[in-house]
Short mmCIF file of C-alpha atoms in Angstrom, two decimals:
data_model
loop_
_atom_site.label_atom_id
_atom_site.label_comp_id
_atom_site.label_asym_id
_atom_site.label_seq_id
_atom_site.Cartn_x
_atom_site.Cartn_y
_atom_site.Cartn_z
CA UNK D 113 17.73 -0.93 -2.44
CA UNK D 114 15.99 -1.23 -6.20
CA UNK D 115 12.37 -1.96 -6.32
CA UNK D 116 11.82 -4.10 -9.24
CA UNK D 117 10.81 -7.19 -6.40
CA UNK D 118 12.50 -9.55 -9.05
CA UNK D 119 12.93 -8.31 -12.46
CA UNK D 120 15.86 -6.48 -13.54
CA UNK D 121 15.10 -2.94 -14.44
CA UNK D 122 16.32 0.26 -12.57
CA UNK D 123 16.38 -2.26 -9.36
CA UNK D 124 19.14 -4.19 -10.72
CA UNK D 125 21.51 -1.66 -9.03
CA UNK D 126 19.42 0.54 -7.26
CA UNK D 127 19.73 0.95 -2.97
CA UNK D 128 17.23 -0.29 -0.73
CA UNK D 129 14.64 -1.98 -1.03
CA UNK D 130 10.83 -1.26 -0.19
CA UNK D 131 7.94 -3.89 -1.34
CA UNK D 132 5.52 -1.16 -1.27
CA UNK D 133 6.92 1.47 -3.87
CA UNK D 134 6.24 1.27 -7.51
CA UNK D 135 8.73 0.37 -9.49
CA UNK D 136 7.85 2.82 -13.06
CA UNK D 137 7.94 6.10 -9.99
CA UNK D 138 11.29 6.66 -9.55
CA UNK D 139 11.28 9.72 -7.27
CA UNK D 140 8.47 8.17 -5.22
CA UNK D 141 11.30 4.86 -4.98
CA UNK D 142 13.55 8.25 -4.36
CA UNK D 143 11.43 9.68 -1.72
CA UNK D 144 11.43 6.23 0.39
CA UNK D 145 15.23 5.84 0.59
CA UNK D 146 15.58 8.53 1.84
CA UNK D 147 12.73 8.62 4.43
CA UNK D 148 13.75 4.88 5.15
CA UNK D 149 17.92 6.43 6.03
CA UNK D 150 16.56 9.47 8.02
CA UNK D 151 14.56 6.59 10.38
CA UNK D 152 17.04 4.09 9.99
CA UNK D 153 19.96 6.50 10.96
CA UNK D 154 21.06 4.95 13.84
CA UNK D 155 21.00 1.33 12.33
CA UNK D 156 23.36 3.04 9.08
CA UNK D 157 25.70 4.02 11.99
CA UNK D 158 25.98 0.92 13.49
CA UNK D 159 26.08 -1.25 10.24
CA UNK D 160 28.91 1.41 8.98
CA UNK D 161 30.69 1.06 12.32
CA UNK D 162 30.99 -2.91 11.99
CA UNK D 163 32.13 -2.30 8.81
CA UNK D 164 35.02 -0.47 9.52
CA UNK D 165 35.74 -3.15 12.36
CA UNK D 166 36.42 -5.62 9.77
CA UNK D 167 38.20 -3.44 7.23
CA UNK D 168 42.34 -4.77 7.80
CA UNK D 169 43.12 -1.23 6.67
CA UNK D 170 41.64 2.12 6.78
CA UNK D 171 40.03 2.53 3.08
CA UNK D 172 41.11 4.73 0.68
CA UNK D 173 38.53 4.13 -1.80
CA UNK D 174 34.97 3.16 -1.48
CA UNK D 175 32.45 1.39 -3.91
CA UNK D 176 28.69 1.91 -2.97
CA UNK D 177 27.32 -0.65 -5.99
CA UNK D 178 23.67 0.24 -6.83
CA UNK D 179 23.65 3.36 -4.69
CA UNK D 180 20.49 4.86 -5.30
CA UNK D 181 19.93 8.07 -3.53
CA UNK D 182 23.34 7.14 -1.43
CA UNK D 183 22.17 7.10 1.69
CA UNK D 184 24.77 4.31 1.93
CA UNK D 185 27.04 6.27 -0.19
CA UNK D 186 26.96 9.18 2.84
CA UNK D 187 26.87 6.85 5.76
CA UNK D 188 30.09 5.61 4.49
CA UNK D 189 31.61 9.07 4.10
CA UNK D 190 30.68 9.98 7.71
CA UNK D 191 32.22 6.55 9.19
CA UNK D 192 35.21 7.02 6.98
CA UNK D 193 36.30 10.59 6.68
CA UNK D 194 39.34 10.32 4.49
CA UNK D 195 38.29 7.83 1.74
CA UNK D 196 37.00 8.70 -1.89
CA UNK D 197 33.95 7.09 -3.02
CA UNK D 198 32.67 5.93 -6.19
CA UNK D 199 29.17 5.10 -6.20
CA UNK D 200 27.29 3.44 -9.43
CA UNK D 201 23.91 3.40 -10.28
CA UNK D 202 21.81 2.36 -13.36
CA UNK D 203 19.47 5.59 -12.93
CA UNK D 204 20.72 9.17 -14.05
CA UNK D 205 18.37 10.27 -11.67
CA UNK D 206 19.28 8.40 -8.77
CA UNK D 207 23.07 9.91 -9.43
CA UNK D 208 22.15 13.90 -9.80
CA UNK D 209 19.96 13.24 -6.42
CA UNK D 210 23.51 11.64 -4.80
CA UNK D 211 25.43 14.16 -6.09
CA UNK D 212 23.27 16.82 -4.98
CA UNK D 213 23.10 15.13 -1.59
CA UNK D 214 27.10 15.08 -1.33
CA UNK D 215 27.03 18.53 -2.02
CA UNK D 216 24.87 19.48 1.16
CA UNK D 217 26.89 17.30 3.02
CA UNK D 218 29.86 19.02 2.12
CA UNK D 219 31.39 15.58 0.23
CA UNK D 220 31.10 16.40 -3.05
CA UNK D 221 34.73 16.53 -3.53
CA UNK D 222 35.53 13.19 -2.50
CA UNK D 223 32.46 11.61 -4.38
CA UNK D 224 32.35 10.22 -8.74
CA UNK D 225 29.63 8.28 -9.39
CA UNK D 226 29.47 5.84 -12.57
CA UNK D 227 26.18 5.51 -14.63
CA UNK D 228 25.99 1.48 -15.32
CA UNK D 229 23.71 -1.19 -16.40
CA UNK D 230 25.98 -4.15 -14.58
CA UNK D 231 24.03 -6.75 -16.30
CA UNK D 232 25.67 -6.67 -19.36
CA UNK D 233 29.55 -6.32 -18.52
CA UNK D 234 31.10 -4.64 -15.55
CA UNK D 235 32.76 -1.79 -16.45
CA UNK D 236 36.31 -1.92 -14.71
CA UNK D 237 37.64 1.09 -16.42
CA UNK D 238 35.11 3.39 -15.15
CA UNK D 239 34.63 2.12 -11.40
CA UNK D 240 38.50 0.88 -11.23
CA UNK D 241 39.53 -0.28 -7.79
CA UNK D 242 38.12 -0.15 -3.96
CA UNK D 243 39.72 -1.09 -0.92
CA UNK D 244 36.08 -1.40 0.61
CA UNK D 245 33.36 -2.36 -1.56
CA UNK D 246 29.05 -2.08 -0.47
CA UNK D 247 26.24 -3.64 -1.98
CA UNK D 248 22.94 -2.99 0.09
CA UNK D 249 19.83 -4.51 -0.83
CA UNK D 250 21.61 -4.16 -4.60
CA UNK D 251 22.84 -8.04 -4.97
CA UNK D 252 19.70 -9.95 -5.65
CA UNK D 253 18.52 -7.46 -8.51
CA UNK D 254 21.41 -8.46 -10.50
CA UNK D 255 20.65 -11.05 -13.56
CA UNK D 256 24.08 -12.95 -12.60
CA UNK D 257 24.92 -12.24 -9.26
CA UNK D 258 27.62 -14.40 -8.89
CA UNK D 259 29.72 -12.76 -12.25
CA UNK D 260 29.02 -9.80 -10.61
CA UNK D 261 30.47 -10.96 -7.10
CA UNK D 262 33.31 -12.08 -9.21
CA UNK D 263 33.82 -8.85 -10.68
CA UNK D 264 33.68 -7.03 -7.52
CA UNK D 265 36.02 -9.75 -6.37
CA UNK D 266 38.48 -8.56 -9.05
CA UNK D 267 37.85 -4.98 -8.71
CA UNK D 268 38.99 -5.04 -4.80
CA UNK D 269 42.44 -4.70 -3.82
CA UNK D 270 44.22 -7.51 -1.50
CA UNK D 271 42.72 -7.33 1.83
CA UNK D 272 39.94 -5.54 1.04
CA UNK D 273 36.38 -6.24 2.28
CA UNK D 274 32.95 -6.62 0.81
CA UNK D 275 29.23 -5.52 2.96
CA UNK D 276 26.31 -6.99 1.65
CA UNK D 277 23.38 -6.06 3.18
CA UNK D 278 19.60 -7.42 2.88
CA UNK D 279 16.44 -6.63 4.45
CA UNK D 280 15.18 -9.13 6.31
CA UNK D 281 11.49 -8.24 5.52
CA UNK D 282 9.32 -5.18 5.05
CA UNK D 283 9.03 -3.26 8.71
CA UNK D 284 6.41 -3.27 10.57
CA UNK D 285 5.20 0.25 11.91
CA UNK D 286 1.86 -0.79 13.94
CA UNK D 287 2.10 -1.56 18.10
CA UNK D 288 0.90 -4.96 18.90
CA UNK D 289 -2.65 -4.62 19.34
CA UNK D 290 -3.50 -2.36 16.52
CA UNK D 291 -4.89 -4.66 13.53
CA UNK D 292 -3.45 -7.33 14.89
CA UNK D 293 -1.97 -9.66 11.98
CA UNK D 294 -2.47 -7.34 9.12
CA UNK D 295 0.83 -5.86 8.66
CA UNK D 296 2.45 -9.25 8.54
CA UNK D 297 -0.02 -10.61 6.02
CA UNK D 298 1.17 -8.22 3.48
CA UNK D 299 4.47 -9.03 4.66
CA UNK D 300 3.70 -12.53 3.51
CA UNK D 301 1.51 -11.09 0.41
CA UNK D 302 4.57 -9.31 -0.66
CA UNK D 303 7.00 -12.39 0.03
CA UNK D 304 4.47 -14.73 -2.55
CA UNK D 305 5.20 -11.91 -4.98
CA UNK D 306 9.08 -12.16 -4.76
CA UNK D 307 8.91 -8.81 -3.14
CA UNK D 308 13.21 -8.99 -1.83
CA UNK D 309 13.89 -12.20 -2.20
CA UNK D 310 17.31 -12.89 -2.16
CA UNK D 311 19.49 -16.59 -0.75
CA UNK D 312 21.91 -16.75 1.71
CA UNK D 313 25.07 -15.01 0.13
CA UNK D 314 27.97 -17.10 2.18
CA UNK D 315 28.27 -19.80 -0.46
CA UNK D 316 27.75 -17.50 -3.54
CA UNK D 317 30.61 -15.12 -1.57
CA UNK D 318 33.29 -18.45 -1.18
CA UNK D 319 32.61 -19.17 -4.81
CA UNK D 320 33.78 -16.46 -6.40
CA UNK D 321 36.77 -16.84 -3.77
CA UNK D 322 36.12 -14.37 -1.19
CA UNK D 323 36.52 -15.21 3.13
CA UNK D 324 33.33 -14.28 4.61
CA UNK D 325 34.40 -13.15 8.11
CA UNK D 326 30.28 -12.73 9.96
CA UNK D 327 27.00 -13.00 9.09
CA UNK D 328 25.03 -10.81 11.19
CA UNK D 329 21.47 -9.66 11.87
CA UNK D 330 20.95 -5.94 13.13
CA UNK D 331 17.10 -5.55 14.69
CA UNK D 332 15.84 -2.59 14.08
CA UNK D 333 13.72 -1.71 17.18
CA UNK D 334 12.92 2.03 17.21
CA UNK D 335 10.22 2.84 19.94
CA UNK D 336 9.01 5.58 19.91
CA UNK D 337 9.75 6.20 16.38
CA UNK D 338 11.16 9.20 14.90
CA UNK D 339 8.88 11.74 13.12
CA UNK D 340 9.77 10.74 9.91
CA UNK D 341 8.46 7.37 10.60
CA UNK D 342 5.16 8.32 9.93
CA UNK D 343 5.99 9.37 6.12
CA UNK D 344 7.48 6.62 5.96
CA UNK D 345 4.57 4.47 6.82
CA UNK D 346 2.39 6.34 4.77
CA UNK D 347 4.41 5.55 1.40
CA UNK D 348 5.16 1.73 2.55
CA UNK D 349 1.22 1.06 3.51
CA UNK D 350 -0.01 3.17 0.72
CA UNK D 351 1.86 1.25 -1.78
CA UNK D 352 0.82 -2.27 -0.39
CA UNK D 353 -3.11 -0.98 -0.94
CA UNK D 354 -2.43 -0.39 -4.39
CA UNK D 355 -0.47 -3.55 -5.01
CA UNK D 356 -1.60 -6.28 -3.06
CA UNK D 357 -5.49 -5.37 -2.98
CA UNK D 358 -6.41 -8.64 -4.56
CA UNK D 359 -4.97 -10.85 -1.81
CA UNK D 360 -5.45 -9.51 1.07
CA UNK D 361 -8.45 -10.08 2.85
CA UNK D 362 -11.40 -7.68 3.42
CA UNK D 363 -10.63 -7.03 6.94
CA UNK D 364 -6.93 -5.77 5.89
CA UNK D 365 -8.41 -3.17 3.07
CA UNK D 366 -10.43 -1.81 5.82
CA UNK D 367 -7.72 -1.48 8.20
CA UNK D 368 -5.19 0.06 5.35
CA UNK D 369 -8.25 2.38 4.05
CA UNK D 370 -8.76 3.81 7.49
CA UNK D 371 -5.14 4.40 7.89
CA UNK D 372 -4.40 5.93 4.79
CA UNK D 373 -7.25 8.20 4.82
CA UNK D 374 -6.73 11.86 6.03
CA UNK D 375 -10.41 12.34 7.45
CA UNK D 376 -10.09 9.15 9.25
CA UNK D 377 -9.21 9.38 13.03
CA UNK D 378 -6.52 6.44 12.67
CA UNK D 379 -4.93 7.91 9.85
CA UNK D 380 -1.43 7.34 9.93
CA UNK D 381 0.39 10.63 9.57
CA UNK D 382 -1.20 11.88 12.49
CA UNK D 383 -0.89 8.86 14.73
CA UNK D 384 1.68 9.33 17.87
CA UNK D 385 2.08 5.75 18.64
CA UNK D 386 4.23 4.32 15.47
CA UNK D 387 6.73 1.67 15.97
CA UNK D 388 9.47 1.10 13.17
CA UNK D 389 10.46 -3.01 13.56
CA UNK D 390 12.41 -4.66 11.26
CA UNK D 391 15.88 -6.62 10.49
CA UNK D 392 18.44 -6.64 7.98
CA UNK D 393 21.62 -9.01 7.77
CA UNK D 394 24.77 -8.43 6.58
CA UNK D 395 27.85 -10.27 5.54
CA UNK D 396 31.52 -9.28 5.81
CA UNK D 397 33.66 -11.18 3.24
CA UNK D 398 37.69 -10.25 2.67
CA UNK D 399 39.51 -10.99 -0.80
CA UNK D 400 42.77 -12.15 0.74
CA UNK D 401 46.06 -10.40 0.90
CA UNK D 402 48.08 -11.29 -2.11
#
């Protein structure tokens, strides 16, 4: 999802990504995935249900590559009841918080995960083969993404599809109105800083000899938001104060200082009026039948 915002630490395989989050607190990164899947549930299910439209067969094995927490890992387990999954990760951590997840969700048995560093070799003996294979916001962490997309290339069966999936920028939580212009200058803060960058994937996909089938954008529009929006917003915000501080202007401190603290009236875990706005795009890309 990753948070490294362009270098190649934990984030080179990681899940999804949020600007905000510090990279060296990897249960804080933790804590956002999974706040960012319980609000985005609705936007997993759809994204998983396109999937399976363009999967030729139903899968029997699944590879969720840089799972992070999984929230992926389990949307992909509820769209597709009967398929394995092997999800792989850089961080140990990451893993026992997936596994313990597929345990609560009853999936344990049908889940291996693989601790890898993909930027030195991919390790084909240990993921083996996938009829259906998922990066999300995983891909542009990678030192050599297109070796990798070759690899995953290789490790997919005949007819089998690849998701990739990017956010399109950091969501926006506040209704129009409310600071007006702040939230999308540390959307633009964060973009200077390489905060999820990533290209276009359809070319890098043809090159390493895959069809992309779509390209699609899925807005997420959630008004009002769910409860855990609010969490959500607090981590995301809260991180931007500390990080982008020097480059925002004054106006924009105030505004994030008054929402981020509890004695102020507008503080933001307390605020009924929260909005969650954002868009990620995905590609669906087959390795043809041999």
């Amino acid at each position: 999802m990753e948070h490294s915002h362009g270098s190649h630490g934990h984030g080179s395989h990681g899940g999804h990504s949020h600007g905000g989050d510090r990279p060296d607190d990897e249960a804080s990164m933790a804590d956002v995935l999974d706040l960012d899947a319980e609000v985005v549930r609705p936007y997993l299910e759809e994204l998983t249900a396109w999937a399976a439209g363009h999967a030729k067969t139903a899968p029997h094995t699944i590879l969720d590559i840089g799972a992070g927490t999984g929230t992926g890992t389990l949307a992909l387990a509820r769209r597709f009841a009967s398929a394995d999954l092997v999800a792989v990760d850089l961080s140990p951590n990451m893993l026992d918080r997936l596994q313990a997840a597929a345990g609560a969700a009853g999936i344990a048995d049908r889940l291996r995960t693989v601790q890898a560093d993909l930027d030195p070799a991919w390790p084909a003996a240990a993921i083996g083969t996938a009829d259906l294979a998922w990066a999300s916001s995983s891909l542009h962490h990678v030192a050599d993404p297109d070796r990798v997309l070759a690899n995953i290339y290789e490790a997919l069966n005949p007819g089998g599809l690849l998701v990739v999936v990017e956010m399109d920028a950091m969501p926006r939580f506040l209704p129009d109105g409310v600071y007006p212009g702040m939230e999308e200058r540390c959307r633009q803060a964060g973009a200077r800083n390489g905060w999820n960058a990533w290209p276009n994937w359809t070319g890098h996909l043809e090159r390493a000899g895959f069809t992309v089938a779509e390209e699609r954008t899925f807005a997420i529009d959630l008004r009002p938001a769910p409860p855990a929006a609010n969490r959500l917003a607090h981590r995301i915000l809260g991180g931007m104060r500390g990080r982008l501080a020097d480059q925002l202007p004054p106006e924009d401190i105030a505004a994030l200082d008054r929402l981020l603290d509890p004695a102020d009236e507008e503080f933001v875990l307390r605020r009924g009026d929260l909005e969650v706005r954002s868009a990620r795009t995905a590609w669906a890309a087959h390795r043809l039948t041999e």
